[in-house]
Tab-separated table of C-alpha atoms and ligand atoms in Angstrom:
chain	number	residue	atom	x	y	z
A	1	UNK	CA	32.365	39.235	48.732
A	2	UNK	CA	30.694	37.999	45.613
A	3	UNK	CA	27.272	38.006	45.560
A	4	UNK	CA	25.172	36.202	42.937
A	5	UNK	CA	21.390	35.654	42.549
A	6	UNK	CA	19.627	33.207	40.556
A	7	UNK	CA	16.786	34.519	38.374
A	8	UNK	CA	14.760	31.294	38.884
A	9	UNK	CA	12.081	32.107	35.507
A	10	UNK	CA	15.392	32.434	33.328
A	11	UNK	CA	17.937	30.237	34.940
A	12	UNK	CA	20.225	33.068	34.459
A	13	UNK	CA	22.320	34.343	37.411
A	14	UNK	CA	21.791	37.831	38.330
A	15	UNK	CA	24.595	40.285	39.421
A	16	UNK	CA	24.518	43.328	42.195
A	17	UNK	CA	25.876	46.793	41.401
A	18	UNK	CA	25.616	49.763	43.679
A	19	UNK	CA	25.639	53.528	42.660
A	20	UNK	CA	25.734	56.605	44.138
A	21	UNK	CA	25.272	59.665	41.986
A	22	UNK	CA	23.367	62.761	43.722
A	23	UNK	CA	19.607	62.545	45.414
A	24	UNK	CA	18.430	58.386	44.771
A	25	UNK	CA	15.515	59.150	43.537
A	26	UNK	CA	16.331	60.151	39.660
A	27	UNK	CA	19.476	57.500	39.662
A	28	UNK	CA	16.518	55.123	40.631
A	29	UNK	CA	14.626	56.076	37.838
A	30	UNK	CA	17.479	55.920	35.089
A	31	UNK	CA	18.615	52.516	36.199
A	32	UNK	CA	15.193	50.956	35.799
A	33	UNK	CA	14.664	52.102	32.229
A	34	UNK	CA	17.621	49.826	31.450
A	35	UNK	CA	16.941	46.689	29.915
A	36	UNK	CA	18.896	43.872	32.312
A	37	UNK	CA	18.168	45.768	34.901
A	38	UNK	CA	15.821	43.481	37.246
A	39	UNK	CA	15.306	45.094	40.339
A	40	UNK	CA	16.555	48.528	42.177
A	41	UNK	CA	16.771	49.806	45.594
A	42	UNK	CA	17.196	53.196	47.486
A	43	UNK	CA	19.303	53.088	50.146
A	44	UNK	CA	22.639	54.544	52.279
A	45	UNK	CA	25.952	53.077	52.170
A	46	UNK	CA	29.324	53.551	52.818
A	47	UNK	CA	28.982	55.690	55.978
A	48	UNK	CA	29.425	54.789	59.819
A	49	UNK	CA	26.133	54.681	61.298
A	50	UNK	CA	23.722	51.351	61.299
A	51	UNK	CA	20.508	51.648	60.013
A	52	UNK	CA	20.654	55.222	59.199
A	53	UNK	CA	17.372	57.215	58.708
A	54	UNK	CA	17.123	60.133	55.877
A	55	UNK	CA	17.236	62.536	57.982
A	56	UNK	CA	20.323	61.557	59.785
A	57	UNK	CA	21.609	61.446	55.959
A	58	UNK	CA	20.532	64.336	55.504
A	59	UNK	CA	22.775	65.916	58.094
A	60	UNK	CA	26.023	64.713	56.130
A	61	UNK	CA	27.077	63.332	59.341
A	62	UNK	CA	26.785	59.693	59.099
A	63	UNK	CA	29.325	59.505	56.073
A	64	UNK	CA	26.580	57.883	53.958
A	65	UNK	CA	25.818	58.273	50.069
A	66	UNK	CA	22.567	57.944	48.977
A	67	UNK	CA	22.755	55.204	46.207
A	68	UNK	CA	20.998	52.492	44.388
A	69	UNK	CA	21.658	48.796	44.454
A	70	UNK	CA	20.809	47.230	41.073
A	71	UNK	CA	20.030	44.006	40.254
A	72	UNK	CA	20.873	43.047	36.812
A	73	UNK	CA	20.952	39.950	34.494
A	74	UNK	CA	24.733	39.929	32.700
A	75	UNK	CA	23.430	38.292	29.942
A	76	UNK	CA	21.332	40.804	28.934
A	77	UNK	CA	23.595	44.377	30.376
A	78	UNK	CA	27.206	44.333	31.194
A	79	UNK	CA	28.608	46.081	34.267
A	80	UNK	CA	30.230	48.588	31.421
A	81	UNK	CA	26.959	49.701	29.854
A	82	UNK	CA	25.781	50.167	33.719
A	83	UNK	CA	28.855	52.478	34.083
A	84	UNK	CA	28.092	54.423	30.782
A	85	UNK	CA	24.598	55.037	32.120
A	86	UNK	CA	26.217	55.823	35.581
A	87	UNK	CA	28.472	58.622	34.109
A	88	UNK	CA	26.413	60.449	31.283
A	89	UNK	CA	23.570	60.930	34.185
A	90	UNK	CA	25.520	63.053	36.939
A	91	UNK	CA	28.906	65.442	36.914
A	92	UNK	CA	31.522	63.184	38.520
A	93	UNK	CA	33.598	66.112	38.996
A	94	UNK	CA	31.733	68.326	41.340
A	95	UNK	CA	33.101	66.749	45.098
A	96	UNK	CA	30.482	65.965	47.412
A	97	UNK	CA	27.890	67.582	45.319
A	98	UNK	CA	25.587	67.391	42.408
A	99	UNK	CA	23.895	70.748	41.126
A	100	UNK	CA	21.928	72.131	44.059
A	101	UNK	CA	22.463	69.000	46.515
A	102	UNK	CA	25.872	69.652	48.620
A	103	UNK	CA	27.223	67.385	51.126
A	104	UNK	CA	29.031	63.633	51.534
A	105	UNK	CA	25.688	62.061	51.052
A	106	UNK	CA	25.381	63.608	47.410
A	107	UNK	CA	29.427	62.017	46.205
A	108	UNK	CA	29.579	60.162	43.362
A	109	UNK	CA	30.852	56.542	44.098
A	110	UNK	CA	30.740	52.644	42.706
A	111	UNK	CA	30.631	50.479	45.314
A	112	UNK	CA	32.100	46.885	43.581
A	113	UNK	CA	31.132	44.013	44.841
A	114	UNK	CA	34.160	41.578	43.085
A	115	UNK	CA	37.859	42.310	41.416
A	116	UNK	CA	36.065	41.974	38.240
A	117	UNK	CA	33.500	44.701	38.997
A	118	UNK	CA	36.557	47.322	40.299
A	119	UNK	CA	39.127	46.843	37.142
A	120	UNK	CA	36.344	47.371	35.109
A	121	UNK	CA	35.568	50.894	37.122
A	122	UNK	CA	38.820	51.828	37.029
A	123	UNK	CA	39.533	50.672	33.711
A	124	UNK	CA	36.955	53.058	32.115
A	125	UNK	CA	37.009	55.916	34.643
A	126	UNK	CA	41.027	55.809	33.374
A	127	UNK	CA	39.520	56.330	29.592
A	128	UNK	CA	36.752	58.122	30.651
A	129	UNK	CA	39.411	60.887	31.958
A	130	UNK	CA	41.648	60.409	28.854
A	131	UNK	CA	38.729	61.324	26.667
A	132	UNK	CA	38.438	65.095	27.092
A	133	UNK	CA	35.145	64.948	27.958
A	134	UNK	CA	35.522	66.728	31.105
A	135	UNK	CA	37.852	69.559	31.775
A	136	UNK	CA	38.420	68.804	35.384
A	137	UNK	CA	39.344	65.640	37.489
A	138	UNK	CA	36.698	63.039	37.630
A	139	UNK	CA	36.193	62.099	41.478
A	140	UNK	CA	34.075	59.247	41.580
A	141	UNK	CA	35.257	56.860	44.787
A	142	UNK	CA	35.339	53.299	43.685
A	143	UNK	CA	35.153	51.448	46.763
A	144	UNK	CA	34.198	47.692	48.272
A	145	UNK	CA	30.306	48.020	48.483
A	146	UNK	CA	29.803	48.044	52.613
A	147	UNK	CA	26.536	46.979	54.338
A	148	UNK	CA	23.421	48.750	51.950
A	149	UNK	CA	20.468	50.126	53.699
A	150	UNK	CA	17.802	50.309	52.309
A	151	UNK	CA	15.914	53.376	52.700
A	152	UNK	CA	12.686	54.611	53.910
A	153	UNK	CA	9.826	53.341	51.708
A	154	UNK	CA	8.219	56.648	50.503
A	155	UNK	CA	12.310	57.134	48.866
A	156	UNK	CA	11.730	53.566	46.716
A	157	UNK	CA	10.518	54.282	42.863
A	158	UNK	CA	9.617	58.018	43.969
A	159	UNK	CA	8.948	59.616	40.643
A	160	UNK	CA	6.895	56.602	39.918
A	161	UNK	CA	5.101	57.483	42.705
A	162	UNK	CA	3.772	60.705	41.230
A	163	UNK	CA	6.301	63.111	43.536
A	164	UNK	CA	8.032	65.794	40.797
A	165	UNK	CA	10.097	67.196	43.943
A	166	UNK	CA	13.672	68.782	43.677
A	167	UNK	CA	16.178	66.369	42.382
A	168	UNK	CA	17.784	67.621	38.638
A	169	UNK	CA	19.183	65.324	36.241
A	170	UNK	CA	21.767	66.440	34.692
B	201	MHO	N1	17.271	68.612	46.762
B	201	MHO	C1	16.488	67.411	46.783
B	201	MHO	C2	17.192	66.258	47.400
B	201	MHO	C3	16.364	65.069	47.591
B	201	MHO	S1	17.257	63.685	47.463
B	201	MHO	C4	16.354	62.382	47.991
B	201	MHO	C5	15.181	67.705	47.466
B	201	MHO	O1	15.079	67.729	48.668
B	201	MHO	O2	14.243	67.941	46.747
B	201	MHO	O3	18.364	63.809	48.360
């Protein structure tokens, strides 16, 4: 299940990491600010449907989240300072919702893609919880990562795009 990439300019090999946190388009945006971070994707994942549109999303019928795949260079991030960003930019504890966005499609989730990637999850979602930072039970489903489609291309880099619509970071 494993997946590696080689970043041919570097040599380096490149890791995968999938995210769901709320509406794509401002997870999107945080991941790419990261240094490490090579490339990102919009997309649905861990529902039932194949090729799912965003309106069928939309519907919180097809069991999908929207999330981002990441592309990242280990040698220059670790998985763990992809989780810290992960966690400071939603509120893992709402269920099935972030601020105004309600349904499945809005959970917050890590999708791993190797045993190293889920200890680590579950590792720091454990301290995470211990800390006291929040005051009720952190909910984030840490899960294989299943097929990832990628999502209509007017979703990809949206804010970069010039679109200021809905979405709230919190
Ligand atoms: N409430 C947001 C959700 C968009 S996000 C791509 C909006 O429609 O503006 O799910």
């Amino acid at each position: 299940m494993e997946e590696r990439y080689q970043n041919e300019m570097e040599g380096h090999e490149l890791k995968k990491a999938t995210f769901a946190a709320g509406c794509f388009w401002g997870v999107e945006a945080a991941f790419r600010d990261v240094e490490g971070v090579v490339s990102t994707a919009v997309g649905y994942t861990g529902g039932s449907s194949t090729n799912p549109t965003y309106e069928e999303v939309c519907t919180d019928r097809t069991g999908h989240a929207e999330a981002v795949e990441v592309v990242y260079d280990p040698e220059v991030v670790s998985f763990e300072e992809l989780l810290d960003l992960f966690w400071s930019i939603h509120d893992p504890t709402t269920k099935n919702r972030q601020g105004p966005d309600v349904g499945s499609q809005y959970r917050s989730a890590i999708f791993f893609y190797d045993p190293e990637q889920e200890a680590t999850a579950r590792a720091k979602m454990e301290r995470l919880q211990g800390s006291g930072l929040y005051r009720r039970e952190i909910v984030t489903e840490i899960v294989p990562a299943p097929e990832f489609y990628r999502a209509e291309e007017y979703h990809q880099r949206y804010f970069e795009k010039g679109s200021r619509r809905g979405c709230r970071i919190w």
